[in-house]
mmCIF file of C-alpha atoms in Angstrom:
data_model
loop_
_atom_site.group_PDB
_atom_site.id
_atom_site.type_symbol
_atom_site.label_atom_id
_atom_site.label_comp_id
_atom_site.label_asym_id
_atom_site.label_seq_id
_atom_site.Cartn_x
_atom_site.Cartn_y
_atom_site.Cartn_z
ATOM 1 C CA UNK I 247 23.361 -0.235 15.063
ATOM 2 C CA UNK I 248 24.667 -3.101 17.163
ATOM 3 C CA UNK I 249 23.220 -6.293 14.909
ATOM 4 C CA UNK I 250 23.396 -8.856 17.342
ATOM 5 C CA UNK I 251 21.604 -6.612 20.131
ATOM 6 C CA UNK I 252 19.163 -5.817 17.393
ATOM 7 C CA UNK I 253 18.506 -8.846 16.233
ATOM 8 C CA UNK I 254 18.248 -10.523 20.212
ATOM 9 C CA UNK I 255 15.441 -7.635 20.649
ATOM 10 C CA UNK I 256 13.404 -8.507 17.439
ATOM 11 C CA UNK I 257 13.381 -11.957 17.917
ATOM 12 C CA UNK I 258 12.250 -11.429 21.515
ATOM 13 C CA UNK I 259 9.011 -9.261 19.756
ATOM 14 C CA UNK I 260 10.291 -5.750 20.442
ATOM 15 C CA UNK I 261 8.333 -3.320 18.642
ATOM 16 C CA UNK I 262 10.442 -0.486 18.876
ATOM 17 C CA UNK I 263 13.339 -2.834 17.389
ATOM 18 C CA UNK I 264 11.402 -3.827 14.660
ATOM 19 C CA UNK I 265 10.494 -0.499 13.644
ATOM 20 C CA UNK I 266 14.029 0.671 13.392
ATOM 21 C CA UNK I 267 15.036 -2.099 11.579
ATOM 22 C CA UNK I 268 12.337 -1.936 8.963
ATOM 23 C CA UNK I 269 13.663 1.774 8.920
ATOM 24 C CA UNK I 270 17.029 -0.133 8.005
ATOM 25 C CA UNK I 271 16.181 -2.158 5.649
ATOM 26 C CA UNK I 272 14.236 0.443 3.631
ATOM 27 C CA UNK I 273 17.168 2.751 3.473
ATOM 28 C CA UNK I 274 19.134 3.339 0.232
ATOM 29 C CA UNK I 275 22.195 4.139 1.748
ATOM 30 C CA UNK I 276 25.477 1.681 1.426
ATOM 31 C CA UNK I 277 26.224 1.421 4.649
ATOM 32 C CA UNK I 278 22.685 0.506 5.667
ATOM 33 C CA UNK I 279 22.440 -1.958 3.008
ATOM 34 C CA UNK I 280 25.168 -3.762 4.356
ATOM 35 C CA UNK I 281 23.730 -3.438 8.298
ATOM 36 C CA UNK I 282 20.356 -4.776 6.836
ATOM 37 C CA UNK I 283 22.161 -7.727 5.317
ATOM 38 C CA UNK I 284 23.778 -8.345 8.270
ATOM 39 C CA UNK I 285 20.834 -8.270 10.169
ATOM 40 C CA UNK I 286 18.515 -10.524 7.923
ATOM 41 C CA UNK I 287 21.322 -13.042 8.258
ATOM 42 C CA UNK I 288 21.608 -13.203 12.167
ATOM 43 C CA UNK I 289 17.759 -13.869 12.344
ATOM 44 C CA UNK I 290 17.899 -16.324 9.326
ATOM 45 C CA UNK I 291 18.573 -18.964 11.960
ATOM 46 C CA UNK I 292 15.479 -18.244 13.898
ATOM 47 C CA UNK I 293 13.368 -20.116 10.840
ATOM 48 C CA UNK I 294 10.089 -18.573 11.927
ATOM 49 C CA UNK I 295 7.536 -18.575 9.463
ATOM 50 C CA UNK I 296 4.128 -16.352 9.066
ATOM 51 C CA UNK I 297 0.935 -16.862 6.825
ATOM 52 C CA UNK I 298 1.992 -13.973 4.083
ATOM 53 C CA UNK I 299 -1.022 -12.750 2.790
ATOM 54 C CA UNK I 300 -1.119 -9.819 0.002
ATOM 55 C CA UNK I 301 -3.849 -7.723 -0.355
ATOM 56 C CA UNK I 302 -4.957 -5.867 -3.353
ATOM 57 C CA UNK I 303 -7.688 -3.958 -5.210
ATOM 58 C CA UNK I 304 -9.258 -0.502 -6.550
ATOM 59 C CA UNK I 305 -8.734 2.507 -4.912
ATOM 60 C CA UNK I 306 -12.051 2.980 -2.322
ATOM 61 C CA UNK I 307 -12.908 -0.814 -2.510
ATOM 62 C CA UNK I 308 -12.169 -0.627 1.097
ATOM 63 C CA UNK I 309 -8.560 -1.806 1.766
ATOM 64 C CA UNK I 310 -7.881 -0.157 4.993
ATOM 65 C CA UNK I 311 -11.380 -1.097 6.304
ATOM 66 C CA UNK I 312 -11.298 -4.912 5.553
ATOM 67 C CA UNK I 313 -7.475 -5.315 6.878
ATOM 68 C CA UNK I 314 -8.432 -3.613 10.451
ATOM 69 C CA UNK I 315 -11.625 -5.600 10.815
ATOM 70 C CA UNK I 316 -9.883 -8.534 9.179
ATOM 71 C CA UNK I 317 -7.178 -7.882 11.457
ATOM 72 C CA UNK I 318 -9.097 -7.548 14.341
ATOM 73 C CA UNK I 319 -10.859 -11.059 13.519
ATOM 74 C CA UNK I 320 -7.316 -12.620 13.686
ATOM 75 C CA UNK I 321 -6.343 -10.861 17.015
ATOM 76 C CA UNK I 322 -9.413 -11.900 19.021
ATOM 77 C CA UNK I 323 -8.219 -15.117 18.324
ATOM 78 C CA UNK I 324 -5.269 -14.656 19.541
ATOM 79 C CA UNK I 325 -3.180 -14.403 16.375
ATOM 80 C CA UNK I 326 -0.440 -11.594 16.549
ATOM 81 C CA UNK I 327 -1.009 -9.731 13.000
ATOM 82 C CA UNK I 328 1.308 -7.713 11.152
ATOM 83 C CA UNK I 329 0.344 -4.828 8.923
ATOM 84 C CA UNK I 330 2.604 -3.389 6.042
ATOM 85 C CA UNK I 331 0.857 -0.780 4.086
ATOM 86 C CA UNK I 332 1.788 0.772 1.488
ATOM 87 C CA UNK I 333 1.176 4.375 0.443
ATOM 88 C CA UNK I 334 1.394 5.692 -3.148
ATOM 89 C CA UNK I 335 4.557 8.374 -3.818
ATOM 90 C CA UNK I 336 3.913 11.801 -5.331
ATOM 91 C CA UNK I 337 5.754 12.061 -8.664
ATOM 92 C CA UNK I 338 6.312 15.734 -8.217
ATOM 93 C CA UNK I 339 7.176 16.007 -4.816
ATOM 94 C CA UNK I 340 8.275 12.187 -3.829
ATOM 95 C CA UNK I 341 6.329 12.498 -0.584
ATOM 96 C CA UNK I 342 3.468 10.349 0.542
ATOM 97 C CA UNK I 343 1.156 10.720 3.264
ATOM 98 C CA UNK I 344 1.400 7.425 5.115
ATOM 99 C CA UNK I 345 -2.189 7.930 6.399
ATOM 100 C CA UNK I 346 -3.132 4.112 6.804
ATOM 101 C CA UNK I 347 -2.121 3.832 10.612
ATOM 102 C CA UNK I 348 -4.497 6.647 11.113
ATOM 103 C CA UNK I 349 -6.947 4.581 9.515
ATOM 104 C CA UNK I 350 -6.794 1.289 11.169
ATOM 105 C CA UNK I 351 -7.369 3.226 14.317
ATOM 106 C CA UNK I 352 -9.426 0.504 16.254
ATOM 107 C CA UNK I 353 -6.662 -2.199 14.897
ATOM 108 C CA UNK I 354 -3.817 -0.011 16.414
ATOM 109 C CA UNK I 355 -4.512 -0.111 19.538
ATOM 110 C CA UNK I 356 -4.665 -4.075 19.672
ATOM 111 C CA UNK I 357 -1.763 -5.488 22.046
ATOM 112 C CA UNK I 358 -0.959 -8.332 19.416
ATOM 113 C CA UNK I 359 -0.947 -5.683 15.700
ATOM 114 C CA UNK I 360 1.597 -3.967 14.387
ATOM 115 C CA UNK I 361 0.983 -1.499 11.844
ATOM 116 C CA UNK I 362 3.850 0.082 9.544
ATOM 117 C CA UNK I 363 2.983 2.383 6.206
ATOM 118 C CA UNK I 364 6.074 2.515 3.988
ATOM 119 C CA UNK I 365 6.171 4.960 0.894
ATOM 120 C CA UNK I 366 6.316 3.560 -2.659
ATOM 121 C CA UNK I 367 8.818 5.392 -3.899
ATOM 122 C CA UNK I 368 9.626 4.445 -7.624
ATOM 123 C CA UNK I 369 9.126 0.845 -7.010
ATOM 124 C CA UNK I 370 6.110 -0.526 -9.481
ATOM 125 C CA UNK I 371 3.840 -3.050 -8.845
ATOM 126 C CA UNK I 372 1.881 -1.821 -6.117
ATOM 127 C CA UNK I 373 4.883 -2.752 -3.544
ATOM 128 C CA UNK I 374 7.978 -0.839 -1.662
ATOM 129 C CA UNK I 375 10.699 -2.134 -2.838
ATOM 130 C CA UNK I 376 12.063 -3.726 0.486
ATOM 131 C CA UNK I 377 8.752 -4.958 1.161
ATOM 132 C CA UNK I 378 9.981 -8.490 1.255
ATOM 133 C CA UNK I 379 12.575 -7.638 3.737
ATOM 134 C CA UNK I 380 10.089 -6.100 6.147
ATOM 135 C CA UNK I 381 8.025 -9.360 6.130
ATOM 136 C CA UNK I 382 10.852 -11.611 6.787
ATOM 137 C CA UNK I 383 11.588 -9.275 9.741
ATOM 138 C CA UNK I 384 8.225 -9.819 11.011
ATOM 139 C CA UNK I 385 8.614 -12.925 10.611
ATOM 140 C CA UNK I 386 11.197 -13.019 13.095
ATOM 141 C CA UNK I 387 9.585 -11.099 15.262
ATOM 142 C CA UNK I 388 6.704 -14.109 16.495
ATOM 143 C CA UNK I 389 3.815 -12.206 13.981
ATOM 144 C CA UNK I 390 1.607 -15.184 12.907
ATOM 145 C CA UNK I 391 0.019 -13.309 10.073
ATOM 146 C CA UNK I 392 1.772 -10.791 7.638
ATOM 147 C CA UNK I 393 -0.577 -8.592 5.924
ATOM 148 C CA UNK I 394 0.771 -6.965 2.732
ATOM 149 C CA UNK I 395 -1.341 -4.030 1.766
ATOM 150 C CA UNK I 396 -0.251 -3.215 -1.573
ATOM 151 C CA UNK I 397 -1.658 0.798 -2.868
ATOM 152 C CA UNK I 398 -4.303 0.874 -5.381
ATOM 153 C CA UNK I 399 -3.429 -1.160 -8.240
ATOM 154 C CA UNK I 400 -4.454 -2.414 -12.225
ATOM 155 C CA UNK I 401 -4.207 -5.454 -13.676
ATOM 156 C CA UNK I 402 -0.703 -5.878 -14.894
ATOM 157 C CA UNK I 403 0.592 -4.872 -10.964
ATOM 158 C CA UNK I 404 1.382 -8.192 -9.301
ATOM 159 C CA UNK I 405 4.473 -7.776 -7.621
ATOM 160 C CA UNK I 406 3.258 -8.837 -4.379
ATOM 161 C CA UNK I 407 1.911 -12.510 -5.466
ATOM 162 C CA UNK I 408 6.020 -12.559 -5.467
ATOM 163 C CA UNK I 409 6.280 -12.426 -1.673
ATOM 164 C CA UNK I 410 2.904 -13.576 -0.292
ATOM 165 C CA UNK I 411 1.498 -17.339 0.272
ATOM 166 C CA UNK I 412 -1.435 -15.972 -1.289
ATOM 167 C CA UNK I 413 -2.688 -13.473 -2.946
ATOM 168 C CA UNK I 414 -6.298 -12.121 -1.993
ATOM 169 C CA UNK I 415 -7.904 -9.121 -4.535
ATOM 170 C CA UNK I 416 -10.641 -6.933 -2.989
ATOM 171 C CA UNK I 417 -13.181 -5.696 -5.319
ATOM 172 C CA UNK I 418 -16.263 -3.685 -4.888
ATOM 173 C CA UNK I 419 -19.819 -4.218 -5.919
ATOM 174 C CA UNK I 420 -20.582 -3.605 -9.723
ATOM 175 C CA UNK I 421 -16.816 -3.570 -10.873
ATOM 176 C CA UNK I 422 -16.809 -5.546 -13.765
ATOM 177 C CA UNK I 423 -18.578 -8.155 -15.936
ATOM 178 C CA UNK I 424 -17.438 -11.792 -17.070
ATOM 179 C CA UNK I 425 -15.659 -10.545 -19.230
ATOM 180 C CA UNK I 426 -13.691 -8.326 -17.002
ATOM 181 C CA UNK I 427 -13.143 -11.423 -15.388
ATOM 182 C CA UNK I 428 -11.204 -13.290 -17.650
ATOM 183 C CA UNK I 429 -8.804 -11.028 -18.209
ATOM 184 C CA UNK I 430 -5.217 -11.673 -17.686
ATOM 185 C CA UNK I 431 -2.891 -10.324 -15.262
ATOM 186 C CA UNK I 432 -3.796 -9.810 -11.794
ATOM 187 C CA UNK I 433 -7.138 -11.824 -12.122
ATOM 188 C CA UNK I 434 -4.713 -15.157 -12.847
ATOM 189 C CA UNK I 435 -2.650 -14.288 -9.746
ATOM 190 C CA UNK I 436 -5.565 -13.771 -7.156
ATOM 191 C CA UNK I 437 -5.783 -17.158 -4.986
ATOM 192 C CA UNK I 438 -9.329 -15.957 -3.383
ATOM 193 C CA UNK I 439 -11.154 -12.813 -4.606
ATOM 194 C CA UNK I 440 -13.280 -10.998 -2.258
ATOM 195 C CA UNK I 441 -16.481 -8.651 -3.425
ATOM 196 C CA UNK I 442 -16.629 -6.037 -0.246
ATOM 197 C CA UNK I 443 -19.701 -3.633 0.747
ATOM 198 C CA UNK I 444 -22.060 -6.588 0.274
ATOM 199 C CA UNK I 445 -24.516 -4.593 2.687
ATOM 200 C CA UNK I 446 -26.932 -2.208 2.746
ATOM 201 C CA UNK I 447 -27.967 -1.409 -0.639
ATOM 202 C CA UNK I 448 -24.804 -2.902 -2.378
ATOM 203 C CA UNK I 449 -25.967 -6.205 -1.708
ATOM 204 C CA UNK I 450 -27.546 -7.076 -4.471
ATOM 205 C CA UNK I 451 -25.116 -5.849 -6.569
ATOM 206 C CA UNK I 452 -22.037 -7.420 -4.779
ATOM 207 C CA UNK I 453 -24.280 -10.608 -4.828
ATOM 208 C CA UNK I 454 -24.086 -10.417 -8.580
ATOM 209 C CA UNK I 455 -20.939 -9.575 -9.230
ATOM 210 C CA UNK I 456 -19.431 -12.695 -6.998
ATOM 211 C CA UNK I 457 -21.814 -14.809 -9.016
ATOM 212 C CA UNK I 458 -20.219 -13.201 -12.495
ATOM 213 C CA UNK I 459 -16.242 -13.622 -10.924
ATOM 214 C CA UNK I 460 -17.283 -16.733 -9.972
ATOM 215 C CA UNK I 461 -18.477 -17.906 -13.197
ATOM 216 C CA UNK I 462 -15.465 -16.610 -14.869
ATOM 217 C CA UNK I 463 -12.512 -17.883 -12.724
ATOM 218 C CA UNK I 464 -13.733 -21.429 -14.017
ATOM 219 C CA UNK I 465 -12.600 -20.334 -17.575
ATOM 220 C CA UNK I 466 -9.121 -19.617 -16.379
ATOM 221 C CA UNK I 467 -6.515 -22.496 -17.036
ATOM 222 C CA UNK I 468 -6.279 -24.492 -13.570
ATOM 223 C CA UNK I 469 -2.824 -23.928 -11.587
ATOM 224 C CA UNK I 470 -1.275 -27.148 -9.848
ATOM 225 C CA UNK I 471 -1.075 -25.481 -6.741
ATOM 226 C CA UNK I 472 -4.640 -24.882 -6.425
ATOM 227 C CA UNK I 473 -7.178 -27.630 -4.872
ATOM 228 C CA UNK I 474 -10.763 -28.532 -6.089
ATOM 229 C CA UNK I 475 -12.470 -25.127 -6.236
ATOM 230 C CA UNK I 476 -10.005 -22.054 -6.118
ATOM 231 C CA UNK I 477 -9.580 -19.711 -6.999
ATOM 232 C CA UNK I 478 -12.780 -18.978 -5.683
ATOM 233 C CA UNK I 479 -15.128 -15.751 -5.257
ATOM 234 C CA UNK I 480 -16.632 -15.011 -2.001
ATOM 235 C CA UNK I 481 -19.096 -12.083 -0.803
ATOM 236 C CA UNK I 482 -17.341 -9.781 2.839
ATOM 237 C CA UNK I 483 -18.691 -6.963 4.529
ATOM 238 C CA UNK I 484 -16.078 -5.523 6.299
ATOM 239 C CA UNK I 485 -18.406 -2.540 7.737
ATOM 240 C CA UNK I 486 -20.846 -5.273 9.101
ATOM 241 C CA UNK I 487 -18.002 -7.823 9.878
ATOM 242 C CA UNK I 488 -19.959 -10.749 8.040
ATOM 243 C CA UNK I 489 -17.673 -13.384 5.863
ATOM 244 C CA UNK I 490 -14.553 -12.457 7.715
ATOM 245 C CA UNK I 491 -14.577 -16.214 9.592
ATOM 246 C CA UNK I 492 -15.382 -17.649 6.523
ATOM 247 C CA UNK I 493 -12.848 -16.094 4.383
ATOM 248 C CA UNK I 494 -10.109 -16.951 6.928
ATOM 249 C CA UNK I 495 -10.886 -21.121 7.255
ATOM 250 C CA UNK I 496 -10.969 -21.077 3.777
ATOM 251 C CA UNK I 497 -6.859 -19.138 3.061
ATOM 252 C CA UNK I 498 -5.964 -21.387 6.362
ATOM 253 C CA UNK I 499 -7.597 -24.366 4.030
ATOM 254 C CA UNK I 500 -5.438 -23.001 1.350
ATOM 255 C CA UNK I 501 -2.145 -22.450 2.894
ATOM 256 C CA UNK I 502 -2.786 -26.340 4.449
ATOM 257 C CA UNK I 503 -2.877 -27.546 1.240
ATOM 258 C CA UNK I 504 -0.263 -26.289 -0.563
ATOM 259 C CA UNK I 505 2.011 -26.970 3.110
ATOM 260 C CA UNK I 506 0.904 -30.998 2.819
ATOM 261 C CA UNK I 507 1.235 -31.145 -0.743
ATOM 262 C CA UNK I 508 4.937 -29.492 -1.342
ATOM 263 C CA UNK I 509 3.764 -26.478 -3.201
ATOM 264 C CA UNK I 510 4.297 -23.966 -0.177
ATOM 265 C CA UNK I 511 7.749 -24.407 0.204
ATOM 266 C CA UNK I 512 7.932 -24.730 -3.644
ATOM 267 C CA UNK I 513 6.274 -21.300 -4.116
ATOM 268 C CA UNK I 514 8.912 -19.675 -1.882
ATOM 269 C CA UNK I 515 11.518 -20.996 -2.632
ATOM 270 C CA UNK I 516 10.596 -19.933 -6.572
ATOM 271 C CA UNK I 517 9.874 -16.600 -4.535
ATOM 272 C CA UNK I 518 13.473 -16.423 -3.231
ATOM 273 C CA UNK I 519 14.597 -16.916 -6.845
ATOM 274 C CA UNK I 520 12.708 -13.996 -8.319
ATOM 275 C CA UNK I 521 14.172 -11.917 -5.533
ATOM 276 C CA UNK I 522 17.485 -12.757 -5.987
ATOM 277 C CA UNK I 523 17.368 -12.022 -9.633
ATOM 278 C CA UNK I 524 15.467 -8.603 -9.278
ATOM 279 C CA UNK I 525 18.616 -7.977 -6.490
ATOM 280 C CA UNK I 526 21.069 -8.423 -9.489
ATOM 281 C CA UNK I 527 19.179 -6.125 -11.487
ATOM 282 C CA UNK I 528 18.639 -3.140 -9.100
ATOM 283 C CA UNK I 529 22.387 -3.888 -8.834
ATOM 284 C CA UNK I 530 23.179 -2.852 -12.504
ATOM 285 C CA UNK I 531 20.827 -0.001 -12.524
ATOM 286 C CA UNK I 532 22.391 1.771 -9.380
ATOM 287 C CA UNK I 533 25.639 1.609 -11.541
ATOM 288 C CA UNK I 534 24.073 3.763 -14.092
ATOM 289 C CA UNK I 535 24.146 6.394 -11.406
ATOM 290 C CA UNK I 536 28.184 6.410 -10.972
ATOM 291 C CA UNK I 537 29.841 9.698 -12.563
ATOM 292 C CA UNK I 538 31.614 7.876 -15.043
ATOM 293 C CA UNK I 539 28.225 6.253 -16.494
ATOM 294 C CA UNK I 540 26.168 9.481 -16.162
ATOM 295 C CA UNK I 541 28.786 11.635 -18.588
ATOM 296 C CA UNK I 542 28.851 8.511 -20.545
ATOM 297 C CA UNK I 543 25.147 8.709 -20.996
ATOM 298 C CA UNK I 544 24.907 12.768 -20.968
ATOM 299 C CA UNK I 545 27.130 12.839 -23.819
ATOM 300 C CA UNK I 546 25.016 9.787 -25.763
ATOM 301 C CA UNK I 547 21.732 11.593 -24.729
ATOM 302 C CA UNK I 548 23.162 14.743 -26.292
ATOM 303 C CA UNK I 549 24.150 13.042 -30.069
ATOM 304 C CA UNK I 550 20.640 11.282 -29.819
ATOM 305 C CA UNK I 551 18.667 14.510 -29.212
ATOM 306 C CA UNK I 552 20.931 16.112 -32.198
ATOM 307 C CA UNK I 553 20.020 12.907 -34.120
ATOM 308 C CA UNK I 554 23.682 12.363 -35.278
ATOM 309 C CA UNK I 555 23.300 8.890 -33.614
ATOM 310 C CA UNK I 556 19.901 6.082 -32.933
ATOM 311 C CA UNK I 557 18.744 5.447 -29.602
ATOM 312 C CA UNK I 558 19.175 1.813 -30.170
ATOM 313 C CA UNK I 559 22.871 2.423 -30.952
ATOM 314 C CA UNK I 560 23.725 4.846 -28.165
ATOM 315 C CA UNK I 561 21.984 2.104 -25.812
ATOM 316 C CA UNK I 562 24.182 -0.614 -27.571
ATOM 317 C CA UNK I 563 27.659 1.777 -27.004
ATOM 318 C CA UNK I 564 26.784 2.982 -23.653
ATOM 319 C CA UNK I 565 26.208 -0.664 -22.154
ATOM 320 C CA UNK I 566 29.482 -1.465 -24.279
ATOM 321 C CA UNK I 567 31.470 0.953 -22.181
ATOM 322 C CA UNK I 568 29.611 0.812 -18.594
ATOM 323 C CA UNK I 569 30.359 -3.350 -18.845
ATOM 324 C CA UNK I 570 33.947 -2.233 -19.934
ATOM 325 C CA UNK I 571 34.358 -0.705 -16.293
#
């Protein structure tokens, strides 16, 4: 791949560029690695910035049907919106279907979306693991909104509040009490949390349910880089299109906040650190998979299953002799 041609076609918004390099940047290969890095740091300079916005929630809450009619909200006013769903791996097979695209049918065909499902893998947290790299090639690509669809997640996955400028959880009607509300984990993280299917029948119960996630979000310890009343709960219907508007003046009354008062560029650049440390630590792992570390840790794995040594002491000599090298 020529980097400066590549990077002259992203940041002049070709698709077809930004496709291949987001194929780039999620490859595992050396060589690649070293092309992607090359390529981030051409369109570094280009300091173009996008409202990051990860997405979360249940399985069947409606994820895929609240980012294209969400999506679609944002186009028709002529936003360009990008998409970057991700699709849960098969721990058998490693496979995943990548079906969101398919989905978003009506949101595809928009002039100013771009839509691009990337497999899990092994990465936890809901994320792929160059997921960050992706957005920071939209980015660079003129996309005013990055969408960051994470799969279905619990409450202790909340990798993605580590790249977005906020965090948004979708939940459905009846999912929880007050006391599911306070719990910890992902429930701290959300910045706005959104009860979907408030129509038809589900109304009532989506009405209560905002009204119990509301009620419990003002027990949580307040976060600096909130203002007066977030997080906050709020009632969508993404099949009847109702609260979209309103759920989008009130993350652009978010985001404008946190710009004026320092906390944006505070939160990323806390962002960048995380990154940079989870780099370093991928780093170490992938030299677990040299030959000289795998006999290393064959031969270990051998004397712990024959119990002539502890786990915690064939972890102390293997590190001992891996650091050695």
């Amino acid at each position: 791949m020529d980097t400066e041609a590549t990077a002259a076609r992203i940041a002049d918004g070709d698709r077809r560029a930004l496709a291949r390099a987001i194929t780039l940047v999620e490859s595992g290969r050396e060589d690649h690695r070293a092309q992607a890095a090359e390529l981030l740091e051409a369109l570094k300079g280009l300091k173009r910035q996008a409202i990051r916005i990860g997405l979360s929630g249940t399985p069947g809450v409606g994820k895929s049907t609240f980012i294209e009619a969400f999506g679609c909200s944002l186009t028709g006013r002529g936003l360009k919106v990008a998409v970057l769903a991700v699709d849960p791996s098969s721990a058998r097979s490693g496979g995943s279907i990548l079906g969101d695209k398919t989905r978003m049918e009506r949101l595809s065909r928009e002039p100013g979306a771009f839509i691009r499902p990337s497999p899990a893998q092994s990465q936890l947290g809901g994320v792929a693991r160059r997921s960050r790299e992706a957005i920071a090639l939209c980015e660079a690509a003129g996309f005013d909104v990055v969408l960051i669809e994470t799969v279905g997640v619990g409450q202790s996955e909340t990798v993605v509040a580590e790249m977005s400028d906020l965090f948004v959880l979708l939940l459905a009607p009846a999912g929880g009490d007050e006391l599911q509300g306070v719990k910890r984990g992902i429930m701290e993280m959300a910045d706005l949390i959104l009860v979907n299917k408030a129509d038809g029948d589900l109304k009532p119960a989506a009405t209560r349910t905002c009204a119990d996630y509301s009620g419990a979000l003002k027990l949580l310890r307040k976060r600096p880089q909130d203002p007066e009343g977030f997080p906050k709960a709020m009632l969508v219907s993404a099949l009847e299109e109702e609260g979209l508007e309103k759920a989008w003046d009130e993350m652009q009354f978010l985001i404008k906040w946190r710009k004026e008062n320092g906390f944006l560029d505070t939160i990323r650049a806390e962002q960048a650190r995380y990154w940079f440390r989870e780099e370093v630590r991928q780093g170490l792992l992938r030299q677990l998979e040299t030959g000289a570390a795998k006999a290393v840790m064959e031969r270990l794995g051998t004397e712990v299953a024959r119990g002539e040594i502890t786990a915690s002491q064939a972890a102390r000599t293997a590190l001992a002799r891996i650091a050695d090298r």
